Amino acid sequence: MYNLPAGKVMTVTSVIRCQGVPVATLVSSTLARGYYVGQPAAFQRVSGQQMSIMLYSEEDIAILESKQWFYYHEDTATRLQPNVMIEFCLDSEYRYLTDTAFSSIVTKGSVAIKSRTGKRIDVGTVDFQWSAAKGNPVIEYLERHRVAMSATLFGDGGYELTALSPEYATK
């Protein structure tokens, strides 16, 4: 539950299972016009948020590795290399202090390298917790460096187009 200028938004997520296996997820949101939830009780969860970034240079890699919320898996021998697509799958929870500020933010998730053949190699995790913030620095960083994710068109992984290098992306 969280507030918009028009009123309170309530979102309910349901998972439909067949013989214990999830087959569908239903998300329903309702706006209660003119009704508002008290800020200490207001929260929002965002699950399964997927973003991809392209690391073009050693500098890009060093910047990502310097982030306090990025951790390599202890047992991984794989390190990031230039011209590699990195996929993030994140879950975030926001607790509101006011309509425009958060009393706490928690973002956790996985980090994987996606090869040109579509193979995913898990290399690390995201673990971010913060109090009293205006925005989520993890999401803001990823949105600034985000590249479009391609859909898998074939059951065996198929082929995908990779991101353009920065000098061609603005043309």
Short mmCIF file of N, CA and C in Angstrom, two decimals:
data_model
loop_
_atom_site.label_atom_id
_atom_site.label_comp_id
_atom_site.label_asym_id
_atom_site.label_seq_id
_atom_site.Cartn_x
_atom_site.Cartn_y
_atom_site.Cartn_z
N MET A 1 0.84 -1.18 0.00
CA MET A 1 0.00 0.00 0.00
C MET A 1 0.89 1.24 0.00
N TYR A 2 0.54 2.16 -0.86
CA TYR A 2 1.25 3.42 -0.91
C TYR A 2 0.29 4.48 -1.43
N ASN A 3 0.68 5.74 -1.26
CA ASN A 3 -0.19 6.86 -1.64
C ASN A 3 0.22 7.47 -2.97
N LEU A 4 -0.78 7.87 -3.72
CA LEU A 4 -0.63 8.72 -4.90
C LEU A 4 -1.43 9.98 -4.62
N PRO A 5 -1.24 11.03 -5.39
CA PRO A 5 -2.05 12.23 -5.15
C PRO A 5 -3.56 11.96 -5.18
N ALA A 6 -4.00 10.98 -5.97
CA ALA A 6 -5.42 10.68 -6.09
C ALA A 6 -5.95 9.82 -4.95
N GLY A 7 -5.07 9.11 -4.24
CA GLY A 7 -5.53 8.24 -3.16
C GLY A 7 -4.59 7.09 -2.89
N LYS A 8 -5.11 6.09 -2.17
CA LYS A 8 -4.32 4.94 -1.74
C LYS A 8 -4.33 3.86 -2.82
N VAL A 9 -3.16 3.27 -3.09
CA VAL A 9 -3.04 2.17 -4.03
C VAL A 9 -2.76 0.90 -3.24
N MET A 10 -3.57 -0.12 -3.49
CA MET A 10 -3.36 -1.42 -2.86
C MET A 10 -3.09 -2.43 -3.98
N THR A 11 -2.00 -3.18 -3.85
CA THR A 11 -1.63 -4.18 -4.85
C THR A 11 -1.59 -5.55 -4.19
N VAL A 12 -2.24 -6.51 -4.84
CA VAL A 12 -2.27 -7.90 -4.35
C VAL A 12 -1.69 -8.78 -5.44
N THR A 13 -0.76 -9.64 -5.07
CA THR A 13 -0.15 -10.57 -6.00
C THR A 13 -0.52 -11.99 -5.61
N SER A 14 -0.97 -12.78 -6.57
CA SER A 14 -1.34 -14.17 -6.34
C SER A 14 -0.58 -15.06 -7.31
N VAL A 15 -0.19 -16.23 -6.83
CA VAL A 15 0.50 -17.20 -7.67
C VAL A 15 -0.43 -18.40 -7.85
N ILE A 16 -0.69 -18.76 -9.11
CA ILE A 16 -1.52 -19.92 -9.42
C ILE A 16 -0.59 -21.11 -9.64
N ARG A 17 -0.88 -22.20 -8.95
CA ARG A 17 -0.04 -23.39 -9.02
C ARG A 17 -0.84 -24.58 -9.56
N CYS A 18 -0.16 -25.42 -10.30
CA CYS A 18 -0.73 -26.66 -10.79
C CYS A 18 0.18 -27.78 -10.31
N GLN A 19 -0.32 -28.63 -9.45
CA GLN A 19 0.44 -29.70 -8.84
C GLN A 19 1.70 -29.16 -8.17
N GLY A 20 1.56 -28.03 -7.48
CA GLY A 20 2.66 -27.44 -6.73
C GLY A 20 3.64 -26.63 -7.55
N VAL A 21 3.45 -26.56 -8.87
CA VAL A 21 4.35 -25.81 -9.75
C VAL A 21 3.69 -24.49 -10.13
N PRO A 22 4.36 -23.35 -9.92
CA PRO A 22 3.77 -22.08 -10.32
C PRO A 22 3.58 -22.00 -11.83
N VAL A 23 2.36 -21.67 -12.28
CA VAL A 23 2.10 -21.57 -13.71
C VAL A 23 1.71 -20.16 -14.14
N ALA A 24 1.28 -19.35 -13.18
CA ALA A 24 0.89 -17.97 -13.52
C ALA A 24 0.94 -17.11 -12.28
N THR A 25 1.17 -15.83 -12.49
CA THR A 25 1.14 -14.85 -11.41
C THR A 25 0.16 -13.77 -11.81
N LEU A 26 -0.76 -13.45 -10.92
CA LEU A 26 -1.75 -12.41 -11.15
C LEU A 26 -1.44 -11.23 -10.23
N VAL A 27 -1.44 -10.04 -10.79
CA VAL A 27 -1.21 -8.84 -10.01
C VAL A 27 -2.42 -7.94 -10.20
N SER A 28 -3.03 -7.53 -9.09
CA SER A 28 -4.20 -6.67 -9.14
C SER A 28 -3.95 -5.43 -8.29
N SER A 29 -4.16 -4.26 -8.88
CA SER A 29 -4.00 -3.00 -8.15
C SER A 29 -5.32 -2.26 -8.11
N THR A 30 -5.59 -1.67 -6.96
CA THR A 30 -6.83 -0.91 -6.75
C THR A 30 -6.48 0.47 -6.23
N LEU A 31 -7.10 1.48 -6.78
CA LEU A 31 -6.94 2.85 -6.31
C LEU A 31 -8.18 3.23 -5.52
N ALA A 32 -7.99 3.58 -4.26
CA ALA A 32 -9.09 4.06 -3.42
C ALA A 32 -9.02 5.59 -3.41
N ARG A 33 -9.81 6.21 -4.28
CA ARG A 33 -9.76 7.67 -4.44
C ARG A 33 -10.17 8.37 -3.14
N GLY A 34 -9.35 9.35 -2.76
CA GLY A 34 -9.67 10.17 -1.59
C GLY A 34 -9.31 9.53 -0.26
N TYR A 35 -8.85 8.30 -0.26
CA TYR A 35 -8.42 7.63 0.98
C TYR A 35 -6.90 7.51 0.94
N TYR A 36 -6.28 7.72 2.09
CA TYR A 36 -4.83 7.68 2.16
C TYR A 36 -4.40 6.82 3.34
N VAL A 37 -3.30 6.12 3.17
CA VAL A 37 -2.74 5.31 4.24
C VAL A 37 -1.72 6.18 4.98
N GLY A 38 -1.63 6.03 6.30
CA GLY A 38 -0.65 6.78 7.08
C GLY A 38 0.76 6.43 6.63
N GLN A 39 1.66 7.39 6.56
CA GLN A 39 3.00 7.16 6.03
C GLN A 39 3.76 6.04 6.76
N PRO A 40 3.66 5.89 8.09
CA PRO A 40 4.40 4.79 8.72
C PRO A 40 3.93 3.40 8.25
N ALA A 41 2.70 3.30 7.75
CA ALA A 41 2.18 2.00 7.29
C ALA A 41 2.32 1.82 5.78
N ALA A 42 2.74 2.86 5.08
CA ALA A 42 2.85 2.79 3.62
C ALA A 42 4.13 2.07 3.20
N PHE A 43 4.00 1.15 2.24
CA PHE A 43 5.15 0.43 1.72
C PHE A 43 4.87 0.00 0.30
N GLN A 44 5.93 -0.38 -0.40
CA GLN A 44 5.80 -0.89 -1.76
C GLN A 44 6.87 -1.94 -1.99
N ARG A 45 6.47 -3.07 -2.58
CA ARG A 45 7.41 -4.13 -2.94
C ARG A 45 7.45 -4.26 -4.46
N VAL A 46 8.66 -4.35 -4.99
CA VAL A 46 8.85 -4.55 -6.42
C VAL A 46 9.68 -5.83 -6.56
N SER A 47 9.08 -6.87 -7.15
CA SER A 47 9.74 -8.17 -7.25
C SER A 47 10.13 -8.50 -8.68
N GLY A 48 11.24 -9.19 -8.83
CA GLY A 48 11.66 -9.69 -10.13
C GLY A 48 12.02 -8.61 -11.13
N GLN A 49 12.50 -7.47 -10.65
CA GLN A 49 12.86 -6.38 -11.54
C GLN A 49 14.16 -6.75 -12.26
N GLN A 50 14.10 -6.90 -13.58
CA GLN A 50 15.26 -7.31 -14.36
C GLN A 50 15.80 -6.15 -15.16
N MET A 51 17.11 -5.95 -15.05
CA MET A 51 17.79 -4.89 -15.79
C MET A 51 19.11 -5.43 -16.29
N SER A 52 19.54 -4.93 -17.45
CA SER A 52 20.83 -5.30 -18.00
C SER A 52 21.66 -4.06 -18.24
N ILE A 53 22.95 -4.18 -17.98
CA ILE A 53 23.89 -3.12 -18.31
C ILE A 53 25.03 -3.73 -19.10
N MET A 54 25.67 -2.91 -19.91
CA MET A 54 26.83 -3.35 -20.68
C MET A 54 28.04 -2.65 -20.09
N LEU A 55 29.06 -3.42 -19.76
CA LEU A 55 30.31 -2.86 -19.25
C LEU A 55 31.29 -2.78 -20.42
N TYR A 56 31.53 -1.57 -20.91
CA TYR A 56 32.33 -1.39 -22.12
C TYR A 56 33.83 -1.33 -21.85
N SER A 57 34.23 -0.96 -20.62
CA SER A 57 35.65 -0.75 -20.36
C SER A 57 36.02 -1.20 -18.95
N GLU A 58 37.32 -1.20 -18.69
CA GLU A 58 37.82 -1.52 -17.34
C GLU A 58 37.31 -0.47 -16.34
N GLU A 59 37.16 0.77 -16.78
CA GLU A 59 36.65 1.82 -15.91
C GLU A 59 35.21 1.53 -15.49
N ASP A 60 34.39 1.07 -16.44
CA ASP A 60 33.00 0.71 -16.11
C ASP A 60 32.96 -0.41 -15.08
N ILE A 61 33.85 -1.39 -15.23
CA ILE A 61 33.92 -2.51 -14.29
C ILE A 61 34.35 -2.02 -12.92
N ALA A 62 35.37 -1.15 -12.89
CA ALA A 62 35.87 -0.63 -11.61
C ALA A 62 34.79 0.17 -10.88
N ILE A 63 33.99 0.92 -11.62
CA ILE A 63 32.91 1.69 -11.00
C ILE A 63 31.88 0.76 -10.38
N LEU A 64 31.47 -0.27 -11.12
CA LEU A 64 30.50 -1.23 -10.55
C LEU A 64 31.08 -1.93 -9.33
N GLU A 65 32.33 -2.38 -9.42
CA GLU A 65 32.95 -3.10 -8.31
C GLU A 65 33.14 -2.21 -7.08
N SER A 66 33.19 -0.90 -7.26
CA SER A 66 33.36 0.01 -6.13
C SER A 66 32.05 0.26 -5.37
N LYS A 67 30.94 -0.13 -5.95
CA LYS A 67 29.65 0.08 -5.29
C LYS A 67 29.56 -0.80 -4.05
N GLN A 68 29.13 -0.22 -2.93
CA GLN A 68 29.07 -0.96 -1.67
C GLN A 68 28.00 -2.03 -1.67
N TRP A 69 27.09 -1.99 -2.61
CA TRP A 69 26.00 -2.96 -2.66
C TRP A 69 26.29 -4.14 -3.59
N PHE A 70 27.40 -4.12 -4.31
CA PHE A 70 27.75 -5.20 -5.24
C PHE A 70 28.76 -6.13 -4.59
N TYR A 71 28.47 -7.44 -4.60
CA TYR A 71 29.35 -8.44 -4.01
C TYR A 71 29.55 -9.59 -4.99
N TYR A 72 30.81 -9.99 -5.19
CA TYR A 72 31.09 -11.22 -5.93
C TYR A 72 30.77 -12.41 -5.04
N HIS A 73 30.36 -13.53 -5.65
CA HIS A 73 30.25 -14.78 -4.89
C HIS A 73 31.66 -15.18 -4.46
N GLU A 74 31.79 -15.68 -3.24
CA GLU A 74 33.12 -16.06 -2.73
C GLU A 74 33.74 -17.19 -3.54
N ASP A 75 32.92 -18.10 -4.05
CA ASP A 75 33.45 -19.27 -4.74
C ASP A 75 33.58 -19.10 -6.25
N THR A 76 33.28 -17.91 -6.76
CA THR A 76 33.34 -17.74 -8.21
C THR A 76 34.75 -17.39 -8.68
N ALA A 77 35.14 -18.00 -9.76
CA ALA A 77 36.43 -17.69 -10.38
C ALA A 77 36.23 -16.69 -11.52
N THR A 78 34.99 -16.46 -11.89
CA THR A 78 34.67 -15.58 -13.00
C THR A 78 34.64 -14.13 -12.53
N ARG A 79 35.39 -13.29 -13.19
CA ARG A 79 35.38 -11.85 -12.93
C ARG A 79 34.85 -11.15 -14.16
N LEU A 80 34.37 -9.96 -13.98
CA LEU A 80 33.81 -9.19 -15.08
C LEU A 80 34.90 -8.75 -16.04
N GLN A 81 34.54 -8.73 -17.32
CA GLN A 81 35.45 -8.34 -18.40
C GLN A 81 34.77 -7.26 -19.24
N PRO A 82 35.56 -6.44 -19.95
CA PRO A 82 34.95 -5.43 -20.83
C PRO A 82 34.09 -6.07 -21.92
N ASN A 83 33.10 -5.32 -22.39
CA ASN A 83 32.16 -5.74 -23.44
C ASN A 83 31.35 -6.97 -23.03
N VAL A 84 30.90 -6.96 -21.80
CA VAL A 84 30.10 -8.06 -21.27
C VAL A 84 28.76 -7.51 -20.80
N MET A 85 27.69 -8.25 -21.11
CA MET A 85 26.36 -7.89 -20.66
C MET A 85 26.14 -8.48 -19.26
N ILE A 86 25.71 -7.64 -18.33
CA ILE A 86 25.45 -8.06 -16.95
C ILE A 86 23.96 -7.93 -16.70
N GLU A 87 23.35 -9.00 -16.17
CA GLU A 87 21.92 -9.00 -15.85
C GLU A 87 21.73 -8.97 -14.35
N PHE A 88 20.84 -8.11 -13.91
CA PHE A 88 20.47 -7.99 -12.52
C PHE A 88 19.01 -8.40 -12.38
N CYS A 89 18.71 -9.22 -11.39
CA CYS A 89 17.33 -9.57 -11.06
C CYS A 89 17.13 -9.18 -9.60
N LEU A 90 16.31 -8.16 -9.36
CA LEU A 90 16.25 -7.52 -8.04
C LEU A 90 14.85 -7.53 -7.44
N ASP A 91 14.81 -7.59 -6.13
CA ASP A 91 13.59 -7.40 -5.34
C ASP A 91 13.86 -6.23 -4.42
N SER A 92 12.93 -5.28 -4.40
CA SER A 92 13.09 -4.09 -3.55
C SER A 92 11.87 -3.91 -2.67
N GLU A 93 12.11 -3.38 -1.48
CA GLU A 93 11.01 -3.01 -0.59
C GLU A 93 11.26 -1.59 -0.10
N TYR A 94 10.24 -0.76 -0.25
CA TYR A 94 10.31 0.64 0.13
C TYR A 94 9.32 0.89 1.26
N ARG A 95 9.76 1.56 2.31
CA ARG A 95 8.88 2.03 3.39
C ARG A 95 8.92 3.55 3.32
N TYR A 96 7.74 4.16 3.34
CA TYR A 96 7.64 5.60 3.12
C TYR A 96 7.76 6.40 4.41
N LEU A 97 8.47 7.52 4.33
CA LEU A 97 8.55 8.50 5.40
C LEU A 97 7.57 9.63 5.09
N THR A 98 7.60 10.09 3.84
CA THR A 98 6.65 11.08 3.32
C THR A 98 6.27 10.62 1.92
N ASP A 99 5.50 11.43 1.22
CA ASP A 99 5.11 11.06 -0.15
C ASP A 99 6.31 11.01 -1.10
N THR A 100 7.39 11.73 -0.77
CA THR A 100 8.53 11.81 -1.68
C THR A 100 9.82 11.26 -1.09
N ALA A 101 9.78 10.74 0.15
CA ALA A 101 10.99 10.22 0.78
C ALA A 101 10.68 8.87 1.45
N PHE A 102 11.72 8.07 1.56
CA PHE A 102 11.57 6.74 2.15
C PHE A 102 12.21 6.69 3.53
N SER A 103 11.59 5.96 4.44
CA SER A 103 12.21 5.74 5.75
C SER A 103 13.20 4.59 5.68
N SER A 104 12.99 3.65 4.76
CA SER A 104 13.96 2.59 4.54
C SER A 104 13.80 2.00 3.14
N ILE A 105 14.92 1.52 2.62
CA ILE A 105 14.96 0.85 1.31
C ILE A 105 15.79 -0.41 1.47
N VAL A 106 15.28 -1.53 0.97
CA VAL A 106 16.03 -2.78 0.93
C VAL A 106 15.96 -3.31 -0.50
N THR A 107 17.12 -3.55 -1.11
CA THR A 107 17.18 -4.12 -2.45
C THR A 107 18.16 -5.29 -2.42
N LYS A 108 17.70 -6.45 -2.86
CA LYS A 108 18.53 -7.65 -2.91
C LYS A 108 18.30 -8.35 -4.24
N GLY A 109 19.30 -9.11 -4.68
CA GLY A 109 19.10 -9.85 -5.91
C GLY A 109 20.37 -10.49 -6.41
N SER A 110 20.27 -11.03 -7.63
CA SER A 110 21.38 -11.76 -8.23
C SER A 110 21.99 -10.96 -9.38
N VAL A 111 23.27 -11.26 -9.64
CA VAL A 111 24.01 -10.64 -10.74
C VAL A 111 24.59 -11.77 -11.58
N ALA A 112 24.36 -11.72 -12.89
CA ALA A 112 24.85 -12.78 -13.77
C ALA A 112 25.41 -12.19 -15.05
N ILE A 113 26.40 -12.88 -15.59
CA ILE A 113 26.93 -12.54 -16.91
C ILE A 113 26.08 -13.31 -17.91
N LYS A 114 25.70 -12.63 -18.98
CA LYS A 114 24.96 -13.31 -20.04
C LYS A 114 25.86 -13.40 -21.25
N SER A 115 26.18 -14.62 -21.63
CA SER A 115 27.06 -14.83 -22.78
C SER A 115 26.28 -14.61 -24.07
N ARG A 116 26.98 -14.52 -25.17
CA ARG A 116 26.34 -14.32 -26.47
C ARG A 116 25.48 -15.51 -26.87
N THR A 117 25.73 -16.68 -26.29
CA THR A 117 24.92 -17.85 -26.59
C THR A 117 23.69 -17.94 -25.68
N GLY A 118 23.55 -17.01 -24.74
CA GLY A 118 22.40 -17.00 -23.86
C GLY A 118 22.63 -17.67 -22.52
N LYS A 119 23.80 -18.23 -22.32
CA LYS A 119 24.10 -18.90 -21.05
C LYS A 119 24.31 -17.86 -19.95
N ARG A 120 23.70 -18.13 -18.79
CA ARG A 120 23.84 -17.24 -17.64
C ARG A 120 24.85 -17.82 -16.65
N ILE A 121 25.78 -16.98 -16.22
CA ILE A 121 26.79 -17.39 -15.24
C ILE A 121 26.63 -16.47 -14.03
N ASP A 122 26.16 -17.02 -12.91
CA ASP A 122 26.00 -16.22 -11.70
C ASP A 122 27.35 -15.82 -11.17
N VAL A 123 27.54 -14.52 -10.95
CA VAL A 123 28.83 -14.03 -10.46
C VAL A 123 28.73 -13.29 -9.14
N GLY A 124 27.55 -12.85 -8.76
CA GLY A 124 27.48 -12.07 -7.54
C GLY A 124 26.06 -11.78 -7.09
N THR A 125 25.98 -10.90 -6.10
CA THR A 125 24.70 -10.52 -5.54
C THR A 125 24.66 -9.01 -5.30
N VAL A 126 23.46 -8.52 -5.13
CA VAL A 126 23.23 -7.15 -4.70
C VAL A 126 22.59 -7.22 -3.33
N ASP A 127 23.13 -6.46 -2.40
CA ASP A 127 22.57 -6.39 -1.05
C ASP A 127 22.68 -4.95 -0.58
N PHE A 128 21.56 -4.24 -0.60
CA PHE A 128 21.55 -2.82 -0.25
C PHE A 128 20.46 -2.56 0.78
N GLN A 129 20.81 -1.89 1.86
CA GLN A 129 19.85 -1.46 2.87
C GLN A 129 20.20 -0.05 3.27
N TRP A 130 19.17 0.81 3.35
CA TRP A 130 19.43 2.21 3.66
C TRP A 130 18.23 2.79 4.38
N SER A 131 18.50 3.81 5.18
CA SER A 131 17.44 4.52 5.89
C SER A 131 17.38 5.95 5.38
N ALA A 132 16.20 6.53 5.43
CA ALA A 132 15.97 7.93 5.12
C ALA A 132 16.63 8.36 3.81
N ALA A 133 15.99 8.03 2.70
CA ALA A 133 16.53 8.36 1.38
C ALA A 133 15.42 8.92 0.49
N LYS A 134 15.83 9.67 -0.52
CA LYS A 134 14.89 10.20 -1.51
C LYS A 134 14.73 9.26 -2.70
N GLY A 135 15.69 8.36 -2.90
CA GLY A 135 15.62 7.43 -4.02
C GLY A 135 16.49 6.22 -3.75
N ASN A 136 16.42 5.25 -4.66
CA ASN A 136 17.17 4.01 -4.53
C ASN A 136 18.42 4.11 -5.41
N PRO A 137 19.62 4.25 -4.83
CA PRO A 137 20.82 4.42 -5.65
C PRO A 137 21.15 3.22 -6.53
N VAL A 138 20.76 2.02 -6.12
CA VAL A 138 21.01 0.83 -6.94
C VAL A 138 20.21 0.93 -8.23
N ILE A 139 18.91 1.16 -8.11
CA ILE A 139 18.04 1.26 -9.28
C ILE A 139 18.43 2.46 -10.14
N GLU A 140 18.77 3.59 -9.51
CA GLU A 140 19.16 4.77 -10.28
C GLU A 140 20.43 4.52 -11.09
N TYR A 141 21.42 3.84 -10.51
CA TYR A 141 22.65 3.50 -11.24
C TYR A 141 22.32 2.60 -12.43
N LEU A 142 21.54 1.56 -12.19
CA LEU A 142 21.21 0.62 -13.27
C LEU A 142 20.39 1.29 -14.37
N GLU A 143 19.47 2.18 -14.01
CA GLU A 143 18.68 2.86 -15.04
C GLU A 143 19.53 3.81 -15.87
N ARG A 144 20.54 4.43 -15.27
CA ARG A 144 21.44 5.32 -16.04
C ARG A 144 22.27 4.54 -17.05
N HIS A 145 22.60 3.28 -16.75
CA HIS A 145 23.47 2.49 -17.61
C HIS A 145 22.75 1.36 -18.32
N ARG A 146 21.46 1.36 -18.25
CA ARG A 146 20.63 0.27 -18.76
C ARG A 146 20.69 0.15 -20.27
N VAL A 147 20.67 -1.10 -20.74
CA VAL A 147 20.51 -1.39 -22.16
C VAL A 147 19.28 -2.27 -22.30
N ALA A 148 18.68 -2.25 -23.47
CA ALA A 148 17.48 -3.04 -23.69
C ALA A 148 17.80 -4.52 -23.62
N MET A 149 16.94 -5.27 -22.94
CA MET A 149 17.09 -6.73 -22.88
C MET A 149 16.31 -7.30 -24.05
N SER A 150 16.92 -8.26 -24.72
CA SER A 150 16.23 -8.87 -25.84
C SER A 150 15.43 -10.07 -25.36
N ALA A 151 14.35 -10.34 -26.03
CA ALA A 151 13.53 -11.49 -25.69
C ALA A 151 14.13 -12.74 -26.33
N THR A 152 13.98 -13.86 -25.65
CA THR A 152 14.42 -15.13 -26.22
C THR A 152 13.34 -15.60 -27.19
N LEU A 153 13.73 -15.79 -28.43
CA LEU A 153 12.75 -16.12 -29.45
C LEU A 153 12.64 -17.61 -29.72
N PHE A 154 13.63 -18.38 -29.29
CA PHE A 154 13.63 -19.80 -29.58
C PHE A 154 13.82 -20.58 -28.28
N GLY A 155 13.30 -21.79 -28.23
CA GLY A 155 13.40 -22.63 -27.05
C GLY A 155 14.83 -23.00 -26.68
N ASP A 156 15.73 -23.03 -27.67
CA ASP A 156 17.11 -23.41 -27.40
C ASP A 156 18.00 -22.20 -27.14
N GLY A 157 17.39 -21.03 -26.88
CA GLY A 157 18.18 -19.82 -26.60
C GLY A 157 18.26 -18.89 -27.78
N GLY A 158 18.32 -19.43 -28.99
CA GLY A 158 18.34 -18.62 -30.20
C GLY A 158 19.50 -17.65 -30.23
N TYR A 159 19.34 -16.59 -30.98
CA TYR A 159 20.36 -15.57 -31.10
C TYR A 159 19.77 -14.26 -30.61
N GLU A 160 20.64 -13.37 -30.19
CA GLU A 160 20.17 -12.07 -29.75
C GLU A 160 21.11 -10.98 -30.26
N LEU A 161 20.60 -9.79 -30.34
CA LEU A 161 21.40 -8.65 -30.73
C LEU A 161 22.02 -8.07 -29.47
N THR A 162 23.27 -7.64 -29.54
CA THR A 162 23.93 -7.06 -28.38
C THR A 162 23.86 -5.55 -28.47
N ALA A 163 24.15 -4.89 -27.36
CA ALA A 163 24.09 -3.44 -27.30
C ALA A 163 25.17 -2.82 -28.16
N LEU A 164 24.88 -1.62 -28.66
CA LEU A 164 25.88 -0.88 -29.40
C LEU A 164 26.90 -0.29 -28.44
N SER A 165 28.09 -0.08 -28.91
CA SER A 165 29.08 0.61 -28.07
C SER A 165 28.64 2.06 -27.91
N PRO A 166 29.11 2.77 -26.87
CA PRO A 166 28.60 4.11 -26.57
C PRO A 166 28.68 5.11 -27.71
N GLU A 167 29.73 5.03 -28.55
CA GLU A 167 29.84 6.02 -29.63
C GLU A 167 28.77 5.86 -30.70
N TYR A 168 28.14 4.65 -30.81
CA TYR A 168 27.09 4.43 -31.79
C TYR A 168 25.70 4.54 -31.17
N ALA A 169 25.60 4.49 -29.86
CA ALA A 169 24.29 4.48 -29.20
C ALA A 169 23.54 5.78 -29.35
N THR A 170 24.24 6.91 -29.57
CA THR A 170 23.57 8.20 -29.65
C THR A 170 23.17 8.58 -31.07
N LYS A 171 23.54 7.79 -32.06
CA LYS A 171 23.22 8.13 -33.46
C LYS A 171 21.85 7.66 -33.82
#
